[in-house]
């Protein structure tokens, strides 16, 4: 759902205790009187369709609390049920003297109810092992006290459902490769925040990260670069260590299955026709060979907009059809992201081949040529039961029929697309780019873009007020993007992503008031009261409120800061 009605915000007053720390905030919460002890006597009664939730209960709650949740016994019961009369991601969570009942409109709803129960059990419930093992003691000394397994859960009834169907996060592994285990960890963090789309940016000028059996040079050559720009435009530093890597087909199948178990859809992105120098370096015929010596190109080592783009030839189309065929075999997502952004037209303007193609197709100019390129793959994907989605540049030269848009340059592209009847995911850089700096301070590591604080993210509104209610229905949701030019490690990604992704998760899940009326102070209190402790338990190296710790800084490494408040465009 999208919804422009802000008349049903989060609860007017925070609930007492841990109930008042839930994040994202539920739609309705009714506190009860009393608590339920989750201990070894609690058993599990999982109905049909609740397998993912039952496994999550035992894995994500049972393991850290030291509980088995057997299916028989005399103790209280955790009952999991699907009632399909509700929305698929909606759930009702009830805790009383008889136990816990989680009812979802579908398997995903029951799963999200378990994630809420996990928060109610306290930060220790987000760890990977129980805090019950006795520490070694000095011989002869009394053993240290060991906490009892389990947790106290307050009586309550929670009715909850998400505002948006698309609650996403873009993970860029092309600029800096992220090992598979770190991708799986990212999926766990998204699930804990009730986000449900991982936009997987797999290719760019700086690297190709997906195994394609038909074209082995994409792994042998395009997946590696000899060195890397350290910092951004104002930096003169280089890391001379070769960098690269790629995911095998089995790696990707594992990632997709791992995400599906957590009700997260992985949307792959293969960038065309721009951001393609790595592919051209491996297969030079993909580039504009009549205007540049493509055999001399390597995988790009620096950042920015690259002039080397794909040639508009039938041979290039066939190459990428082969690539896309293998990608579709790995990713069952309905949506397939083809990039389409930042494609400079200079080489096409200078290329006799491109100009002849423009005349042959009758598309008028280079913008029309890019539109033809995008429309070709829109038709190709539609014929295979998939939907093309691309950055808002695919609007140039005419929007491809059936295509959806990720609006990154501001709201304007999304507004144009929605008014034309096309679905939109809002991710304006001015609002929700998490690689942008978090403060205007010298110690902020590798400052990129405008300052975007946690409060700025919390006041982001995905649905532009310019849209009518009918047009607003095309806003599928939003995603927060993390581009990795200057994020060269898991800790750097943690620092840029959290705690701001927690604020974003509430924006796309909860029914909040209009941006200026949102209770940011209440959100910040919930962060202080419990959610920073949850992030600690999850092992997230987030940015502290007081600023970066000494080891989080990057002194002397220049970035690309922009001054002032970002414009609304």
PDB file of C-alpha atoms in Angstrom, residues 98-357:
ATOM      1  CA  UNK A  98      -1.660 -18.737  27.754  1.00  0.00           C
ATOM      2  CA  UNK A  99       1.412 -17.909  25.696  1.00  0.00           C
ATOM      3  CA  UNK A 100       2.033 -16.162  22.385  1.00  0.00           C
ATOM      4  CA  UNK A 101      -0.174 -16.146  19.305  1.00  0.00           C
ATOM      5  CA  UNK A 102       1.058 -14.717  16.014  1.00  0.00           C
ATOM      6  CA  UNK A 103      -1.425 -14.594  13.168  1.00  0.00           C
ATOM      7  CA  UNK A 104      -0.344 -13.330   9.764  1.00  0.00           C
ATOM      8  CA  UNK A 105      -2.108 -12.633   6.523  1.00  0.00           C
ATOM      9  CA  UNK A 106       0.547 -14.784   4.881  1.00  0.00           C
ATOM     10  CA  UNK A 107       3.855 -16.464   5.748  1.00  0.00           C
ATOM     11  CA  UNK A 108       5.629 -13.082   5.652  1.00  0.00           C
ATOM     12  CA  UNK A 109       3.240 -11.584   8.195  1.00  0.00           C
ATOM     13  CA  UNK A 110       3.863 -14.409  10.657  1.00  0.00           C
ATOM     14  CA  UNK A 111       7.600 -13.999  10.106  1.00  0.00           C
ATOM     15  CA  UNK A 112       7.425 -10.263  10.920  1.00  0.00           C
ATOM     16  CA  UNK A 113       5.501 -11.102  14.070  1.00  0.00           C
ATOM     17  CA  UNK A 114       8.410 -13.277  15.161  1.00  0.00           C
ATOM     18  CA  UNK A 115      10.796 -10.379  14.508  1.00  0.00           C
ATOM     19  CA  UNK A 116       8.670  -8.194  16.792  1.00  0.00           C
ATOM     20  CA  UNK A 117       8.665 -10.896  19.469  1.00  0.00           C
ATOM     21  CA  UNK A 118      12.442 -10.972  19.140  1.00  0.00           C
ATOM     22  CA  UNK A 119      12.593  -7.276  20.019  1.00  0.00           C
ATOM     23  CA  UNK A 120      10.237  -7.790  22.970  1.00  0.00           C
ATOM     24  CA  UNK A 121      12.664 -10.390  24.351  1.00  0.00           C
ATOM     25  CA  UNK A 122      15.385  -7.761  24.762  1.00  0.00           C
ATOM     26  CA  UNK A 123      18.720  -7.045  23.054  1.00  0.00           C
ATOM     27  CA  UNK A 124      20.224 -10.349  24.201  1.00  0.00           C
ATOM     28  CA  UNK A 125      17.729 -12.095  21.909  1.00  0.00           C
ATOM     29  CA  UNK A 126      19.537 -10.635  18.888  1.00  0.00           C
ATOM     30  CA  UNK A 127      22.827 -12.323  19.693  1.00  0.00           C
ATOM     31  CA  UNK A 128      24.073 -15.567  18.140  1.00  0.00           C
ATOM     32  CA  UNK A 129      24.496 -17.523  21.353  1.00  0.00           C
ATOM     33  CA  UNK A 130      22.972 -17.340  24.853  1.00  0.00           C
ATOM     34  CA  UNK A 131      24.611 -15.296  27.577  1.00  0.00           C
ATOM     35  CA  UNK A 132      24.368 -18.261  29.918  1.00  0.00           C
ATOM     36  CA  UNK A 133      27.773 -19.938  29.642  1.00  0.00           C
ATOM     37  CA  UNK A 134      29.698 -19.735  32.911  1.00  0.00           C
ATOM     38  CA  UNK A 135      32.995 -17.919  32.619  1.00  0.00           C
ATOM     39  CA  UNK A 136      36.162 -19.814  33.717  1.00  0.00           C
ATOM     40  CA  UNK A 137      36.848 -19.263  37.387  1.00  0.00           C
ATOM     41  CA  UNK A 138      39.969 -19.325  39.520  1.00  0.00           C
ATOM     42  CA  UNK A 139      40.437 -22.806  41.043  1.00  0.00           C
ATOM     43  CA  UNK A 140      38.705 -22.911  44.387  1.00  0.00           C
ATOM     44  CA  UNK A 141      36.621 -19.823  43.752  1.00  0.00           C
ATOM     45  CA  UNK A 142      32.842 -19.893  43.607  1.00  0.00           C
ATOM     46  CA  UNK A 143      31.460 -20.056  40.053  1.00  0.00           C
ATOM     47  CA  UNK A 144      30.095 -16.872  38.614  1.00  0.00           C
ATOM     48  CA  UNK A 145      26.298 -16.608  38.588  1.00  0.00           C
ATOM     49  CA  UNK A 146      24.757 -17.753  35.337  1.00  0.00           C
ATOM     50  CA  UNK A 147      21.595 -16.072  34.009  1.00  0.00           C
ATOM     51  CA  UNK A 148      18.675 -18.410  33.522  1.00  0.00           C
ATOM     52  CA  UNK A 149      17.765 -19.121  29.898  1.00  0.00           C
ATOM     53  CA  UNK A 150      14.720 -17.405  28.464  1.00  0.00           C
ATOM     54  CA  UNK A 151      13.185 -13.949  28.686  1.00  0.00           C
ATOM     55  CA  UNK A 152      10.247 -12.020  30.148  1.00  0.00           C
ATOM     56  CA  UNK A 153       7.755 -10.838  27.528  1.00  0.00           C
ATOM     57  CA  UNK A 154       5.159  -8.204  28.482  1.00  0.00           C
ATOM     58  CA  UNK A 155       1.512  -8.958  27.871  1.00  0.00           C
ATOM     59  CA  UNK A 156       0.317  -7.068  24.835  1.00  0.00           C
ATOM     60  CA  UNK A 157      -1.665  -7.145  21.635  1.00  0.00           C
ATOM     61  CA  UNK A 158      -0.033  -5.653  18.536  1.00  0.00           C
ATOM     62  CA  UNK A 159      -1.742  -5.154  15.182  1.00  0.00           C
ATOM     63  CA  UNK A 160       0.700  -4.252  12.469  1.00  0.00           C
ATOM     64  CA  UNK A 161       1.200  -4.041   8.722  1.00  0.00           C
ATOM     65  CA  UNK A 162       3.568  -2.142   6.412  1.00  0.00           C
ATOM     66  CA  UNK A 163       2.731   1.065   4.592  1.00  0.00           C
ATOM     67  CA  UNK A 164       4.725   0.163   1.461  1.00  0.00           C
ATOM     68  CA  UNK A 165       5.196  -3.053  -0.481  1.00  0.00           C
ATOM     69  CA  UNK A 166       8.769  -2.132  -1.559  1.00  0.00           C
ATOM     70  CA  UNK A 167      11.015  -1.487   1.445  1.00  0.00           C
ATOM     71  CA  UNK A 168      14.465  -1.717  -0.006  1.00  0.00           C
ATOM     72  CA  UNK A 169      18.174  -1.252   0.405  1.00  0.00           C
ATOM     73  CA  UNK A 170      20.696  -1.052  -2.428  1.00  0.00           C
ATOM     74  CA  UNK A 171      23.930  -2.952  -1.833  1.00  0.00           C
ATOM     75  CA  UNK A 172      26.743  -1.925  -4.188  1.00  0.00           C
ATOM     76  CA  UNK A 173      29.276  -4.755  -4.506  1.00  0.00           C
ATOM     77  CA  UNK A 174      30.680  -3.607  -7.845  1.00  0.00           C
ATOM     78  CA  UNK A 175      32.812  -0.731  -6.556  1.00  0.00           C
ATOM     79  CA  UNK A 176      34.064  -2.703  -3.564  1.00  0.00           C
ATOM     80  CA  UNK A 177      33.408  -6.425  -3.494  1.00  0.00           C
ATOM     81  CA  UNK A 178      31.700  -7.820  -0.414  1.00  0.00           C
ATOM     82  CA  UNK A 179      32.292 -11.481   0.474  1.00  0.00           C
ATOM     83  CA  UNK A 180      29.286 -13.781   0.450  1.00  0.00           C
ATOM     84  CA  UNK A 181      29.143 -14.082   4.241  1.00  0.00           C
ATOM     85  CA  UNK A 182      28.869 -10.304   4.527  1.00  0.00           C
ATOM     86  CA  UNK A 183      26.012 -10.289   2.014  1.00  0.00           C
ATOM     87  CA  UNK A 184      24.198 -12.887   4.129  1.00  0.00           C
ATOM     88  CA  UNK A 185      24.822 -10.742   7.211  1.00  0.00           C
ATOM     89  CA  UNK A 186      23.327  -7.753   5.381  1.00  0.00           C
ATOM     90  CA  UNK A 187      20.216  -9.813   4.645  1.00  0.00           C
ATOM     91  CA  UNK A 188      19.899 -10.642   8.360  1.00  0.00           C
ATOM     92  CA  UNK A 189      20.085  -6.941   9.222  1.00  0.00           C
ATOM     93  CA  UNK A 190      17.434  -6.053   6.660  1.00  0.00           C
ATOM     94  CA  UNK A 191      15.137  -8.759   8.016  1.00  0.00           C
ATOM     95  CA  UNK A 192      15.575  -7.528  11.576  1.00  0.00           C
ATOM     96  CA  UNK A 193      14.310  -4.120  10.376  1.00  0.00           C
ATOM     97  CA  UNK A 194      11.388  -5.568   8.346  1.00  0.00           C
ATOM     98  CA  UNK A 195      12.891  -4.501   5.015  1.00  0.00           C
ATOM     99  CA  UNK A 196      12.027  -6.793   2.132  1.00  0.00           C
ATOM    100  CA  UNK A 197      14.027  -5.870  -0.995  1.00  0.00           C
ATOM    101  CA  UNK A 198      17.777  -6.184  -1.556  1.00  0.00           C
ATOM    102  CA  UNK A 199      18.713  -4.268  -4.717  1.00  0.00           C
ATOM    103  CA  UNK A 200      21.939  -6.059  -5.679  1.00  0.00           C
ATOM    104  CA  UNK A 201      24.187  -3.798  -7.790  1.00  0.00           C
ATOM    105  CA  UNK A 202      26.389  -6.435  -9.408  1.00  0.00           C
ATOM    106  CA  UNK A 203      28.197  -4.689 -12.296  1.00  0.00           C
ATOM    107  CA  UNK A 204      29.821  -1.351 -12.985  1.00  0.00           C
ATOM    108  CA  UNK A 205      32.891   0.241 -14.557  1.00  0.00           C
ATOM    109  CA  UNK A 206      34.974  -0.869 -11.565  1.00  0.00           C
ATOM    110  CA  UNK A 207      34.053  -4.544 -11.523  1.00  0.00           C
ATOM    111  CA  UNK A 208      31.831  -7.428 -12.628  1.00  0.00           C
ATOM    112  CA  UNK A 209      30.597  -9.595  -9.752  1.00  0.00           C
ATOM    113  CA  UNK A 210      28.482 -12.396 -11.233  1.00  0.00           C
ATOM    114  CA  UNK A 211      29.594 -15.642 -12.863  1.00  0.00           C
ATOM    115  CA  UNK A 212      28.390 -15.937 -16.452  1.00  0.00           C
ATOM    116  CA  UNK A 213      29.275 -19.358 -17.830  1.00  0.00           C
ATOM    117  CA  UNK A 214      29.048 -18.370 -21.485  1.00  0.00           C
ATOM    118  CA  UNK A 215      31.504 -15.473 -21.100  1.00  0.00           C
ATOM    119  CA  UNK A 216      34.366 -16.536 -18.793  1.00  0.00           C
ATOM    120  CA  UNK A 217      36.416 -13.387 -19.371  1.00  0.00           C
ATOM    121  CA  UNK A 218      33.871 -11.509 -17.271  1.00  0.00           C
ATOM    122  CA  UNK A 219      35.278 -13.409 -14.293  1.00  0.00           C
ATOM    123  CA  UNK A 220      38.886 -13.670 -15.477  1.00  0.00           C
ATOM    124  CA  UNK A 221      39.267 -10.011 -16.468  1.00  0.00           C
ATOM    125  CA  UNK A 222      36.231  -7.862 -15.609  1.00  0.00           C
ATOM    126  CA  UNK A 223      36.085  -8.940 -11.962  1.00  0.00           C
ATOM    127  CA  UNK A 224      39.514  -7.504 -11.064  1.00  0.00           C
ATOM    128  CA  UNK A 225      41.236  -4.124 -11.122  1.00  0.00           C
ATOM    129  CA  UNK A 226      44.954  -3.539 -10.475  1.00  0.00           C
ATOM    130  CA  UNK A 227      44.520  -0.658  -8.042  1.00  0.00           C
ATOM    131  CA  UNK A 228      41.829   1.579  -6.548  1.00  0.00           C
ATOM    132  CA  UNK A 229      41.322   5.279  -5.988  1.00  0.00           C
ATOM    133  CA  UNK A 230      41.361   5.845  -2.215  1.00  0.00           C
ATOM    134  CA  UNK A 231      38.850   8.500  -1.376  1.00  0.00           C
ATOM    135  CA  UNK A 232      36.948  10.495  -3.981  1.00  0.00           C
ATOM    136  CA  UNK A 233      37.425  13.500  -6.261  1.00  0.00           C
ATOM    137  CA  UNK A 234      39.496  15.636  -3.875  1.00  0.00           C
ATOM    138  CA  UNK A 235      41.816  12.743  -3.007  1.00  0.00           C
ATOM    139  CA  UNK A 236      45.148  12.068  -4.704  1.00  0.00           C
ATOM    140  CA  UNK A 237      45.677   8.780  -2.868  1.00  0.00           C
ATOM    141  CA  UNK A 238      45.760   5.278  -4.376  1.00  0.00           C
ATOM    142  CA  UNK A 239      45.556   1.803  -2.941  1.00  0.00           C
ATOM    143  CA  UNK A 240      47.952  -0.254  -5.050  1.00  0.00           C
ATOM    144  CA  UNK A 241      46.486  -3.582  -3.888  1.00  0.00           C
ATOM    145  CA  UNK A 242      44.586  -5.407  -6.660  1.00  0.00           C
ATOM    146  CA  UNK A 243      40.907  -5.625  -5.808  1.00  0.00           C
ATOM    147  CA  UNK A 244      38.085  -7.837  -7.005  1.00  0.00           C
ATOM    148  CA  UNK A 245      35.999 -10.937  -6.727  1.00  0.00           C
ATOM    149  CA  UNK A 246      32.746 -12.376  -7.981  1.00  0.00           C
ATOM    150  CA  UNK A 247      29.936 -14.640  -6.848  1.00  0.00           C
ATOM    151  CA  UNK A 248      29.616 -18.074  -8.371  1.00  0.00           C
ATOM    152  CA  UNK A 249      26.250 -19.290  -9.570  1.00  0.00           C
ATOM    153  CA  UNK A 250      25.949 -21.432  -6.459  1.00  0.00           C
ATOM    154  CA  UNK A 251      26.873 -18.451  -4.261  1.00  0.00           C
ATOM    155  CA  UNK A 252      24.030 -16.486  -5.810  1.00  0.00           C
ATOM    156  CA  UNK A 253      21.559 -19.334  -5.491  1.00  0.00           C
ATOM    157  CA  UNK A 254      22.489 -19.523  -1.813  1.00  0.00           C
ATOM    158  CA  UNK A 255      22.075 -15.766  -1.356  1.00  0.00           C
ATOM    159  CA  UNK A 256      18.668 -15.794  -3.050  1.00  0.00           C
ATOM    160  CA  UNK A 257      17.488 -18.784  -0.986  1.00  0.00           C
ATOM    161  CA  UNK A 258      18.797 -17.241   2.244  1.00  0.00           C
ATOM    162  CA  UNK A 259      16.933 -14.036   1.475  1.00  0.00           C
ATOM    163  CA  UNK A 260      13.726 -15.847   0.511  1.00  0.00           C
ATOM    164  CA  UNK A 261      13.759 -17.671   3.848  1.00  0.00           C
ATOM    165  CA  UNK A 262      13.613 -14.179   5.410  1.00  0.00           C
ATOM    166  CA  UNK A 263      10.958 -12.887   2.970  1.00  0.00           C
ATOM    167  CA  UNK A 264      13.418 -10.658   1.146  1.00  0.00           C
ATOM    168  CA  UNK A 265      13.431 -10.402  -2.636  1.00  0.00           C
ATOM    169  CA  UNK A 266      16.829  -9.975  -4.296  1.00  0.00           C
ATOM    170  CA  UNK A 267      16.536  -7.713  -7.351  1.00  0.00           C
ATOM    171  CA  UNK A 268      19.667  -8.018  -9.536  1.00  0.00           C
ATOM    172  CA  UNK A 269      21.116  -5.067 -11.414  1.00  0.00           C
ATOM    173  CA  UNK A 270      23.234  -5.460 -14.550  1.00  0.00           C
ATOM    174  CA  UNK A 271      24.076  -1.925 -15.671  1.00  0.00           C
ATOM    175  CA  UNK A 272      23.596  -1.015 -19.361  1.00  0.00           C
ATOM    176  CA  UNK A 273      24.366   0.861 -21.588  1.00  0.00           C
ATOM    177  CA  UNK A 274      26.567   3.040 -19.342  1.00  0.00           C
ATOM    178  CA  UNK A 275      28.699   1.976 -16.371  1.00  0.00           C
ATOM    179  CA  UNK A 276      30.030  -0.833 -18.552  1.00  0.00           C
ATOM    180  CA  UNK A 277      33.808  -0.390 -18.848  1.00  0.00           C
ATOM    181  CA  UNK A 278      34.566  -3.576 -16.908  1.00  0.00           C
ATOM    182  CA  UNK A 279      32.574  -5.625 -19.430  1.00  0.00           C
ATOM    183  CA  UNK A 280      34.189  -3.760 -22.355  1.00  0.00           C
ATOM    184  CA  UNK A 281      37.629  -4.448 -20.894  1.00  0.00           C
ATOM    185  CA  UNK A 282      36.844  -8.165 -21.025  1.00  0.00           C
ATOM    186  CA  UNK A 283      35.133  -8.110 -24.438  1.00  0.00           C
ATOM    187  CA  UNK A 284      36.338  -5.031 -26.390  1.00  0.00           C
ATOM    188  CA  UNK A 285      33.799  -5.487 -29.198  1.00  0.00           C
ATOM    189  CA  UNK A 286      31.092  -4.331 -26.766  1.00  0.00           C
ATOM    190  CA  UNK A 287      32.417  -0.771 -26.913  1.00  0.00           C
ATOM    191  CA  UNK A 288      32.410   1.919 -29.591  1.00  0.00           C
ATOM    192  CA  UNK A 289      35.417   0.607 -31.452  1.00  0.00           C
ATOM    193  CA  UNK A 290      35.254   3.227 -34.215  1.00  0.00           C
ATOM    194  CA  UNK A 291      35.941   6.094 -31.790  1.00  0.00           C
ATOM    195  CA  UNK A 292      38.099   4.535 -29.051  1.00  0.00           C
ATOM    196  CA  UNK A 293      40.686   1.760 -28.852  1.00  0.00           C
ATOM    197  CA  UNK A 294      38.643  -0.513 -26.612  1.00  0.00           C
ATOM    198  CA  UNK A 295      41.429  -3.125 -26.532  1.00  0.00           C
ATOM    199  CA  UNK A 296      43.452  -0.679 -24.426  1.00  0.00           C
ATOM    200  CA  UNK A 297      40.754  -0.306 -21.775  1.00  0.00           C
ATOM    201  CA  UNK A 298      41.059  -1.972 -18.398  1.00  0.00           C
ATOM    202  CA  UNK A 299      38.695  -2.233 -15.467  1.00  0.00           C
ATOM    203  CA  UNK A 300      38.285   1.330 -14.231  1.00  0.00           C
ATOM    204  CA  UNK A 301      40.297   2.256 -11.143  1.00  0.00           C
ATOM    205  CA  UNK A 302      38.629   5.512 -10.127  1.00  0.00           C
ATOM    206  CA  UNK A 303      35.160   6.996  -9.565  1.00  0.00           C
ATOM    207  CA  UNK A 304      32.716   9.209 -11.416  1.00  0.00           C
ATOM    208  CA  UNK A 305      30.851   9.050 -14.718  1.00  0.00           C
ATOM    209  CA  UNK A 306      32.747   7.004 -17.290  1.00  0.00           C
ATOM    210  CA  UNK A 307      32.648   7.941 -21.009  1.00  0.00           C
ATOM    211  CA  UNK A 308      33.062   4.347 -22.249  1.00  0.00           C
ATOM    212  CA  UNK A 309      29.574   3.002 -22.975  1.00  0.00           C
ATOM    213  CA  UNK A 310      28.161   0.090 -24.930  1.00  0.00           C
ATOM    214  CA  UNK A 311      27.857   0.252 -28.692  1.00  0.00           C
ATOM    215  CA  UNK A 312      24.265   0.182 -30.040  1.00  0.00           C
ATOM    216  CA  UNK A 313      24.792  -2.911 -32.184  1.00  0.00           C
ATOM    217  CA  UNK A 314      22.920  -6.176 -32.628  1.00  0.00           C
ATOM    218  CA  UNK A 315      26.024  -8.020 -31.439  1.00  0.00           C
ATOM    219  CA  UNK A 316      25.890  -6.153 -28.128  1.00  0.00           C
ATOM    220  CA  UNK A 317      22.190  -6.910 -27.750  1.00  0.00           C
ATOM    221  CA  UNK A 318      22.803 -10.623 -28.291  1.00  0.00           C
ATOM    222  CA  UNK A 319      25.675 -10.598 -25.783  1.00  0.00           C
ATOM    223  CA  UNK A 320      23.506  -9.090 -23.056  1.00  0.00           C
ATOM    224  CA  UNK A 321      20.569 -11.319 -23.902  1.00  0.00           C
ATOM    225  CA  UNK A 322      22.891 -14.245 -23.192  1.00  0.00           C
ATOM    226  CA  UNK A 323      23.977 -12.616 -19.927  1.00  0.00           C
ATOM    227  CA  UNK A 324      20.431 -11.796 -18.865  1.00  0.00           C
ATOM    228  CA  UNK A 325      19.308 -15.353 -19.628  1.00  0.00           C
ATOM    229  CA  UNK A 326      21.797 -16.691 -17.102  1.00  0.00           C
ATOM    230  CA  UNK A 327      20.873 -14.000 -14.574  1.00  0.00           C
ATOM    231  CA  UNK A 328      17.172 -14.839 -14.847  1.00  0.00           C
ATOM    232  CA  UNK A 329      18.031 -18.448 -14.103  1.00  0.00           C
ATOM    233  CA  UNK A 330      19.534 -17.365 -10.768  1.00  0.00           C
ATOM    234  CA  UNK A 331      17.119 -14.651  -9.617  1.00  0.00           C
ATOM    235  CA  UNK A 332      13.371 -15.381  -9.551  1.00  0.00           C
ATOM    236  CA  UNK A 333      12.503 -11.745  -8.819  1.00  0.00           C
ATOM    237  CA  UNK A 334       9.747 -10.314 -11.012  1.00  0.00           C
ATOM    238  CA  UNK A 335      11.801  -7.133 -11.368  1.00  0.00           C
ATOM    239  CA  UNK A 336      15.122  -6.995 -13.210  1.00  0.00           C
ATOM    240  CA  UNK A 337      17.142  -3.787 -12.909  1.00  0.00           C
ATOM    241  CA  UNK A 338      19.060  -2.747 -16.028  1.00  0.00           C
ATOM    242  CA  UNK A 339      20.598   0.501 -14.725  1.00  0.00           C
ATOM    243  CA  UNK A 340      20.189   2.919 -17.619  1.00  0.00           C
ATOM    244  CA  UNK A 341      21.737   5.833 -15.705  1.00  0.00           C
ATOM    245  CA  UNK A 342      24.638   8.173 -16.401  1.00  0.00           C
ATOM    246  CA  UNK A 343      25.201   7.132 -19.999  1.00  0.00           C
ATOM    247  CA  UNK A 344      27.254   9.895 -21.682  1.00  0.00           C
ATOM    248  CA  UNK A 345      26.370  10.275 -25.348  1.00  0.00           C
ATOM    249  CA  UNK A 346      29.721  11.696 -26.556  1.00  0.00           C
ATOM    250  CA  UNK A 347      30.959   8.443 -28.075  1.00  0.00           C
ATOM    251  CA  UNK A 348      27.631   7.841 -29.807  1.00  0.00           C
ATOM    252  CA  UNK A 349      27.768  11.364 -31.237  1.00  0.00           C
ATOM    253  CA  UNK A 350      31.240  10.672 -32.629  1.00  0.00           C
ATOM    254  CA  UNK A 351      30.529   7.120 -33.807  1.00  0.00           C
ATOM    255  CA  UNK A 352      29.562   6.533 -37.435  1.00  0.00           C
ATOM    256  CA  UNK A 353      28.093   3.207 -36.366  1.00  0.00           C
ATOM    257  CA  UNK A 354      25.877   4.847 -33.752  1.00  0.00           C
ATOM    258  CA  UNK A 355      24.792   7.624 -36.102  1.00  0.00           C
ATOM    259  CA  UNK A 356      23.896   5.106 -38.790  1.00  0.00           C
ATOM    260  CA  UNK A 357      21.893   3.191 -36.177  1.00  0.00           C
TER     261      UNK A 357
END
